[in-house]
PDB file of C-alpha atoms in Angstrom:
ATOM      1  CA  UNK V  12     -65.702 137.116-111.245  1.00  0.00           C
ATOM      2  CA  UNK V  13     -68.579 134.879-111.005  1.00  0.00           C
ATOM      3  CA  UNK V  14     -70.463 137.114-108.766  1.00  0.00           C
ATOM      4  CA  UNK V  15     -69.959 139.732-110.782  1.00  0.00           C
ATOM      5  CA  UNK V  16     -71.282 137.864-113.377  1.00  0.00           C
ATOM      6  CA  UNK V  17     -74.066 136.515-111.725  1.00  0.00           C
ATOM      7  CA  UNK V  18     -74.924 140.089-110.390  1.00  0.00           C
ATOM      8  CA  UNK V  19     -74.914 140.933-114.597  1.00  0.00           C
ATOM      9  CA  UNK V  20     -76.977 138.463-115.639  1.00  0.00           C
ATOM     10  CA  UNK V  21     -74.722 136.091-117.182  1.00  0.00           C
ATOM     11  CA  UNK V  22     -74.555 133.047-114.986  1.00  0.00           C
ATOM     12  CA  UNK V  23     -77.506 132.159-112.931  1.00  0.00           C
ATOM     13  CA  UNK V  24     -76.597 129.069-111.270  1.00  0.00           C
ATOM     14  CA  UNK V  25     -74.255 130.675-109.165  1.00  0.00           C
ATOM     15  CA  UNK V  26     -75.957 130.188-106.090  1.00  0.00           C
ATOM     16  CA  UNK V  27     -76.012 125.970-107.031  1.00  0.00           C
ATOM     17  CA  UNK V  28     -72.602 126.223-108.373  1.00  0.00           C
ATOM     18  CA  UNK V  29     -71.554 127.624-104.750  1.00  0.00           C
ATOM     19  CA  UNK V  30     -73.082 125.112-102.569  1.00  0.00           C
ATOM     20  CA  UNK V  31     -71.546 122.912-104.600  1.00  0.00           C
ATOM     21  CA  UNK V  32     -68.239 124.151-104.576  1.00  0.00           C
ATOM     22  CA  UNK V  33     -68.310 123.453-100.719  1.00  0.00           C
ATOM     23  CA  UNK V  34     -67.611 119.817-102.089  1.00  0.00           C
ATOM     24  CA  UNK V  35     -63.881 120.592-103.559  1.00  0.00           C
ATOM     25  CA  UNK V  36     -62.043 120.348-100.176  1.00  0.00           C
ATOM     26  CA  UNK V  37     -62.423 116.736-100.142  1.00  0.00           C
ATOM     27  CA  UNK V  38     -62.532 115.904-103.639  1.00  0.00           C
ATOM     28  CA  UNK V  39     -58.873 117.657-103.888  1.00  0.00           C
ATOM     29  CA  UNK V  40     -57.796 114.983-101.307  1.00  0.00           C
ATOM     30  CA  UNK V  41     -59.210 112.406-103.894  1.00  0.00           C
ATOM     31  CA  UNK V  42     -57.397 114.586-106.772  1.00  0.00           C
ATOM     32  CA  UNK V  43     -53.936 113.782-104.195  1.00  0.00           C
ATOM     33  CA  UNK V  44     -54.808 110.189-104.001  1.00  0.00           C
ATOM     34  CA  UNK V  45     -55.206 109.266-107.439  1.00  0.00           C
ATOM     35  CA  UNK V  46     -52.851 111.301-108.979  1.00  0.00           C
ATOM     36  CA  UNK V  47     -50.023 110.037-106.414  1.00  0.00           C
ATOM     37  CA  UNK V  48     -49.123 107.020-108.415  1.00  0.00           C
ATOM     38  CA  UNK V  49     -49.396 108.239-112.026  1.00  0.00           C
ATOM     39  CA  UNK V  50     -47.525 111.392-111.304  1.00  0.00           C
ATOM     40  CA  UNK V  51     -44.440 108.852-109.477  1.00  0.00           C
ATOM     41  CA  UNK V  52     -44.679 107.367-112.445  1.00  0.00           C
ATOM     42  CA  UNK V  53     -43.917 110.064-114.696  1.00  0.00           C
ATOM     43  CA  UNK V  54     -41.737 111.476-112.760  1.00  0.00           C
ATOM     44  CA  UNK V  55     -39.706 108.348-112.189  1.00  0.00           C
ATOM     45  CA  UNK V  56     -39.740 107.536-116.360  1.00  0.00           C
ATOM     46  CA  UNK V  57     -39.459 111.372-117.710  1.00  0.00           C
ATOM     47  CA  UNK V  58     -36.945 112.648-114.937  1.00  0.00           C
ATOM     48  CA  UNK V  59     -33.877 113.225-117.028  1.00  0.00           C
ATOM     49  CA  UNK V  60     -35.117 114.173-120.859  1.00  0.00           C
ATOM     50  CA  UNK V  61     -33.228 116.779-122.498  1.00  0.00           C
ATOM     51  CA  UNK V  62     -36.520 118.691-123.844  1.00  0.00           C
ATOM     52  CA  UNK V  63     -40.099 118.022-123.011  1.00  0.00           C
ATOM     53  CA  UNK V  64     -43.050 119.493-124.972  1.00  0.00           C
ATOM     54  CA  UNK V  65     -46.425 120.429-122.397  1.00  0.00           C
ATOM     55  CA  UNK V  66     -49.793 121.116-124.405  1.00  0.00           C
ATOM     56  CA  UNK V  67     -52.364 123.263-122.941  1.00  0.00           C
ATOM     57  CA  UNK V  68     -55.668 124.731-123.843  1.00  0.00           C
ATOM     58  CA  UNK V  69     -58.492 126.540-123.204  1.00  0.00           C
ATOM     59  CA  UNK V  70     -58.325 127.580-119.114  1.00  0.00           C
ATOM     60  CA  UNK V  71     -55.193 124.928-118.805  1.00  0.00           C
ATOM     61  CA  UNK V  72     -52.992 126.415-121.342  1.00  0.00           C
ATOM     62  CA  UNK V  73     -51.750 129.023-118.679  1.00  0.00           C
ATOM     63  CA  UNK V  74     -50.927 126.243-116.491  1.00  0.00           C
ATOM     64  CA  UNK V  75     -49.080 124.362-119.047  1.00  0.00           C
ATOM     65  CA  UNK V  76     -46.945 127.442-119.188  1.00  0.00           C
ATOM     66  CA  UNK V  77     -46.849 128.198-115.241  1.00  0.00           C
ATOM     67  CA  UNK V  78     -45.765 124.276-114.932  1.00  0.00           C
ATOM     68  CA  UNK V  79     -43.123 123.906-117.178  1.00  0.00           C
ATOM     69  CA  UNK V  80     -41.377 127.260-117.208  1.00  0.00           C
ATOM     70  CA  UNK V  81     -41.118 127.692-113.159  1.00  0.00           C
ATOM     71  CA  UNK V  82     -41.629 124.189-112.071  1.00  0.00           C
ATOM     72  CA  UNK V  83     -39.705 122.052-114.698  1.00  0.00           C
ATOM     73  CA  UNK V  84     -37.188 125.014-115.638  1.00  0.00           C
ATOM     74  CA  UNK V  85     -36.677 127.314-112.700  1.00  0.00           C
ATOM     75  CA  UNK V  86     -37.160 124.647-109.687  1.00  0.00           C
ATOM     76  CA  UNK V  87     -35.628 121.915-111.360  1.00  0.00           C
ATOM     77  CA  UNK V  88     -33.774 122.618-114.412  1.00  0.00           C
ATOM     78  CA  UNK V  89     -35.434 120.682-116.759  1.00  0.00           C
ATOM     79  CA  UNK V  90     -35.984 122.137-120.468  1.00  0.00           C
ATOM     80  CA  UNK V  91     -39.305 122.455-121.719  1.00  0.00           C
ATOM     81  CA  UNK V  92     -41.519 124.346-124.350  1.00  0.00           C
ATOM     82  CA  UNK V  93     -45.094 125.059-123.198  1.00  0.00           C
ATOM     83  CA  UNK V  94     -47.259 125.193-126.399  1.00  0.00           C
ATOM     84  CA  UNK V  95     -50.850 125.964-126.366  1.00  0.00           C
ATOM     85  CA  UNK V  96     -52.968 123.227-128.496  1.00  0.00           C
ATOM     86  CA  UNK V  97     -54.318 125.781-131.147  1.00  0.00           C
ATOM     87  CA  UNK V  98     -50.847 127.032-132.009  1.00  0.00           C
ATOM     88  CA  UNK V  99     -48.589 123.250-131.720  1.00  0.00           C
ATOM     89  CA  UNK V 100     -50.135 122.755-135.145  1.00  0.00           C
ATOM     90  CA  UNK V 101     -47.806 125.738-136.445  1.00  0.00           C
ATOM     91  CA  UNK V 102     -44.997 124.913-135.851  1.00  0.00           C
ATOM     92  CA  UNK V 103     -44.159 122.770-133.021  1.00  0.00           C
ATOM     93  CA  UNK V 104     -45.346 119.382-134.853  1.00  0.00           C
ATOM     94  CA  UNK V 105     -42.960 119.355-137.558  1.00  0.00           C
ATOM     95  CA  UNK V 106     -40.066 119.129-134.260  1.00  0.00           C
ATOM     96  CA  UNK V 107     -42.386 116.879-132.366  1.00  0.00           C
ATOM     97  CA  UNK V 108     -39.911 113.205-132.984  1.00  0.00           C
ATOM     98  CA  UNK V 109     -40.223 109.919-131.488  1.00  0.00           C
ATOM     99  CA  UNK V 110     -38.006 110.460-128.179  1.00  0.00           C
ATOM    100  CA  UNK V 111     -39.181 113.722-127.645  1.00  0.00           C
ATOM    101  CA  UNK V 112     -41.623 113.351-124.400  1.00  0.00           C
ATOM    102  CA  UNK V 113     -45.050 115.157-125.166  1.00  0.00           C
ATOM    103  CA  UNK V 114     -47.181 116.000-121.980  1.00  0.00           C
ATOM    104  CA  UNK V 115     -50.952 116.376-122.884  1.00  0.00           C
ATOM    105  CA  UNK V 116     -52.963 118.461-119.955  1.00  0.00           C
ATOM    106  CA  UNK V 117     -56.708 118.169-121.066  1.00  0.00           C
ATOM    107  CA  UNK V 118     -59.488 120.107-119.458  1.00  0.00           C
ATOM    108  CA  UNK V 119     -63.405 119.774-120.206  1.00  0.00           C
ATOM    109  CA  UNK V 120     -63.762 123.004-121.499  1.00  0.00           C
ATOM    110  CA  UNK V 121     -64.928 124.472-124.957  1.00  0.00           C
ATOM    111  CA  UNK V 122     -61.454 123.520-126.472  1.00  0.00           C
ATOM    112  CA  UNK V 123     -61.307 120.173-125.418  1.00  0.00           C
ATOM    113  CA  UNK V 124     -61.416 118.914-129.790  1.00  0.00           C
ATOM    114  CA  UNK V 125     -58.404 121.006-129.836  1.00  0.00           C
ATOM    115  CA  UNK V 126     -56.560 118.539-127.282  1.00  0.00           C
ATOM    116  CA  UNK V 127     -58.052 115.951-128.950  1.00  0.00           C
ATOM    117  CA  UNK V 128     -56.504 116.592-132.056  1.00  0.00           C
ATOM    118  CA  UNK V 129     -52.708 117.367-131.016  1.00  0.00           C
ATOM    119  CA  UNK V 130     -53.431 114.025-128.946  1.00  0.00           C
ATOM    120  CA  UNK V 131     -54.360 112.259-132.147  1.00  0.00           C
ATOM    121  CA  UNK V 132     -51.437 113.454-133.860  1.00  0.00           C
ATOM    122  CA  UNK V 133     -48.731 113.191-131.444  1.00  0.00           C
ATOM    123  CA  UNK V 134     -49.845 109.335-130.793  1.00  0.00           C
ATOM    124  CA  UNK V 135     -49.056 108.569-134.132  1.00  0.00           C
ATOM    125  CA  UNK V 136     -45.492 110.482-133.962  1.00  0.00           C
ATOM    126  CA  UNK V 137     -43.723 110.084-130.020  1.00  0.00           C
ATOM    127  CA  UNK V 138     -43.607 107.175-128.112  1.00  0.00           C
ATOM    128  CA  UNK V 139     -43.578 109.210-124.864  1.00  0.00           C
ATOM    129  CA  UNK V 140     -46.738 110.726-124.519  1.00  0.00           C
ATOM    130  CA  UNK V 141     -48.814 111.430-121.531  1.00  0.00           C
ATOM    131  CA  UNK V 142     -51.845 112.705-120.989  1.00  0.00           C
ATOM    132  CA  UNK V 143     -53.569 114.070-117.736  1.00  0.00           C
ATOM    133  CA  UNK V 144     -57.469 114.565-118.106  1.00  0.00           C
ATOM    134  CA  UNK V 145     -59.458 116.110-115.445  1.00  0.00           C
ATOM    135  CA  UNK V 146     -62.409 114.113-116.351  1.00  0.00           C
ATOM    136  CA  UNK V 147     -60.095 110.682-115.250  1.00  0.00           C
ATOM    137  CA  UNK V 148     -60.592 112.559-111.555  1.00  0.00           C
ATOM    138  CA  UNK V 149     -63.871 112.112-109.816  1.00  0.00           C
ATOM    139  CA  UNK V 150     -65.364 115.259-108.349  1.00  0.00           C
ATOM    140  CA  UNK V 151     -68.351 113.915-105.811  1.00  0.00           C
ATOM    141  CA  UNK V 152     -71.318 116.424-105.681  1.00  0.00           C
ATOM    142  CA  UNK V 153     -70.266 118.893-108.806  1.00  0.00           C
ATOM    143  CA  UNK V 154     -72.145 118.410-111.811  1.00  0.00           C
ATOM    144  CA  UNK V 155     -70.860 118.077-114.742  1.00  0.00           C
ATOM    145  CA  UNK V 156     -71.784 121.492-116.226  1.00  0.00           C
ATOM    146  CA  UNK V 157     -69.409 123.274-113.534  1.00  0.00           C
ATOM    147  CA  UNK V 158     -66.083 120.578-114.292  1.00  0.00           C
ATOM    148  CA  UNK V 159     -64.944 122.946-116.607  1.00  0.00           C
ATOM    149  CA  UNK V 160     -64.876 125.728-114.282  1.00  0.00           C
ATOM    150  CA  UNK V 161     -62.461 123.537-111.543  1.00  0.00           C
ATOM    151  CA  UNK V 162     -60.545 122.439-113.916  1.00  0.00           C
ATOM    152  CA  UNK V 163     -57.773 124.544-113.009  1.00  0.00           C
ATOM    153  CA  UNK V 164     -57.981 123.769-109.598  1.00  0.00           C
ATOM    154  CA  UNK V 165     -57.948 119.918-110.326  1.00  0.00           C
ATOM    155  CA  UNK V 166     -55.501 119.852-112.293  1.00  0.00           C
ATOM    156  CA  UNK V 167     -53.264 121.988-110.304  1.00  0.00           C
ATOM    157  CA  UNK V 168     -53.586 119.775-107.250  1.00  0.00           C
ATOM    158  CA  UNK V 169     -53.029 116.378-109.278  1.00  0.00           C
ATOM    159  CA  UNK V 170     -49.662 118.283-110.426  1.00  0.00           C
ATOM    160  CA  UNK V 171     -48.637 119.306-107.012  1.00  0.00           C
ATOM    161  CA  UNK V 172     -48.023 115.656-106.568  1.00  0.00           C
ATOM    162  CA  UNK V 173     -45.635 115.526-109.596  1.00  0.00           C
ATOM    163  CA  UNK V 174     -43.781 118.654-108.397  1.00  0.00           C
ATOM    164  CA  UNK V 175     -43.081 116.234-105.243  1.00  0.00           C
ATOM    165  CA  UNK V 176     -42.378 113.060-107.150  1.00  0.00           C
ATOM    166  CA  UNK V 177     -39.643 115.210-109.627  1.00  0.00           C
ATOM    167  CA  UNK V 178     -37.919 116.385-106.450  1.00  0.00           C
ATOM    168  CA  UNK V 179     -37.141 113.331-104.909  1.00  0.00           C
ATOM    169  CA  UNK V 180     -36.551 111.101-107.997  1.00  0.00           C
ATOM    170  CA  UNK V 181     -34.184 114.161-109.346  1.00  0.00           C
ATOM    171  CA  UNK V 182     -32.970 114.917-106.049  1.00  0.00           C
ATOM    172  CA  UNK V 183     -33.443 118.302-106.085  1.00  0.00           C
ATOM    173  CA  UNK V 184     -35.468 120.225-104.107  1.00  0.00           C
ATOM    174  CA  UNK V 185     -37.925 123.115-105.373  1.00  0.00           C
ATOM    175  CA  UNK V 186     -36.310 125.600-103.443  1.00  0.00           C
ATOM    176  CA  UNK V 187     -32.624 125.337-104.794  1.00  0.00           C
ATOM    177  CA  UNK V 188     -32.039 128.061-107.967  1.00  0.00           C
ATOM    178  CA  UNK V 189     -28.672 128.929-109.775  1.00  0.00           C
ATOM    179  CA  UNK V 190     -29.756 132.500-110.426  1.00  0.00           C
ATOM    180  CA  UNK V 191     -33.364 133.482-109.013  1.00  0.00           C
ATOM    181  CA  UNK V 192     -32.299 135.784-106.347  1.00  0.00           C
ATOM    182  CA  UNK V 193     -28.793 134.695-106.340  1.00  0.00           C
ATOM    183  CA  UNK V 194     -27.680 136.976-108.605  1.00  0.00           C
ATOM    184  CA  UNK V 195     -28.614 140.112-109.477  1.00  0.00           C
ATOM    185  CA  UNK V 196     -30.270 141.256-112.895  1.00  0.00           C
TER     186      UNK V 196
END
């Protein structure tokens, strides 16, 4: 895609934003490191809830989605409701309560005042949120212009480690489903 844009006209630091990109390998090995210990704890304090809200935007919204309905639902059972930030605000807010665990995946992209604001409001409303920022994840030799773009990428990895942590603590593993290809539909 970037090529192809690049070949149109419409992004002519491609060639940069490639020899930078040959960075990534070992920043994702960072991405592992540091998000080890915040993702155990999550996983350790979140394991059991009966619903959990996850709040996307921008190029993370279709993660928030990916990640709750066939990682928390399909691999391990766990109820969610993926909401993207510019819609929680009709609807979802008015169910948002104080026990109800609200998962906050920010990216630096163009709706990152979106985030901002469902983080604002569902501070002043849960007392189980959590947020994971890319820009709390260091990415050596990629400027800042380009985070946006890896976003997906970081954020993915950094949740790869939860995926692990929600296995063990739940003592389930990712592979086990009641009906996926069990049953037939």
């Amino acid at each position: 895609m970037l090529r192809f844009m690049f070949k149109a006209g419409q992004f002519d630091k491609y060639n940069q934003f490639m020899t930078e990109l040959k960075a990534m390998p070992k920043n994702i090995v960072e991405v592992y490191k540091k998000a080890d210990s915040m993702m155990q704890e999550y996983a350790e304090n979140y394991w059991n809830e009966p619903l959990t809200y996850l709040i996307g935007s921008g190029n993370l919204e279709s993660w928030a989605v990916c990640y709750g309905m066939c990682i928390m639902e399909e691999m391990q059972w766990m109820p969610t409701r993926p909401i993207s930030a510019a819609d929680f605000f009709h609807g979802t807010l008015e169910v948002v309560d104080r026990e109800i665990p609200v998962v906050l995946i920010k990216g630096e992209d163009k709706t990152r005042t979106q985030m901002e604001r469902a983080e604002n409001f569902v501070h002043r409303i849960s007392n189980k949120v959590t947020v994971f920022d890319t820009k709390d994840f260091e990415l050596q030799g990629i400027s800042d212009e380009f985070r946006w773009i890896l976003s997906p990428i970081v954020m993915r990895s950094a949740f790869m480690r939860l995926s692990i942590h929600l296995e063990n603590v739940r003592k389930h593993p990712l592979d086990i489903r009641r009906y996926y290809k069990a049953l037939d539909y």
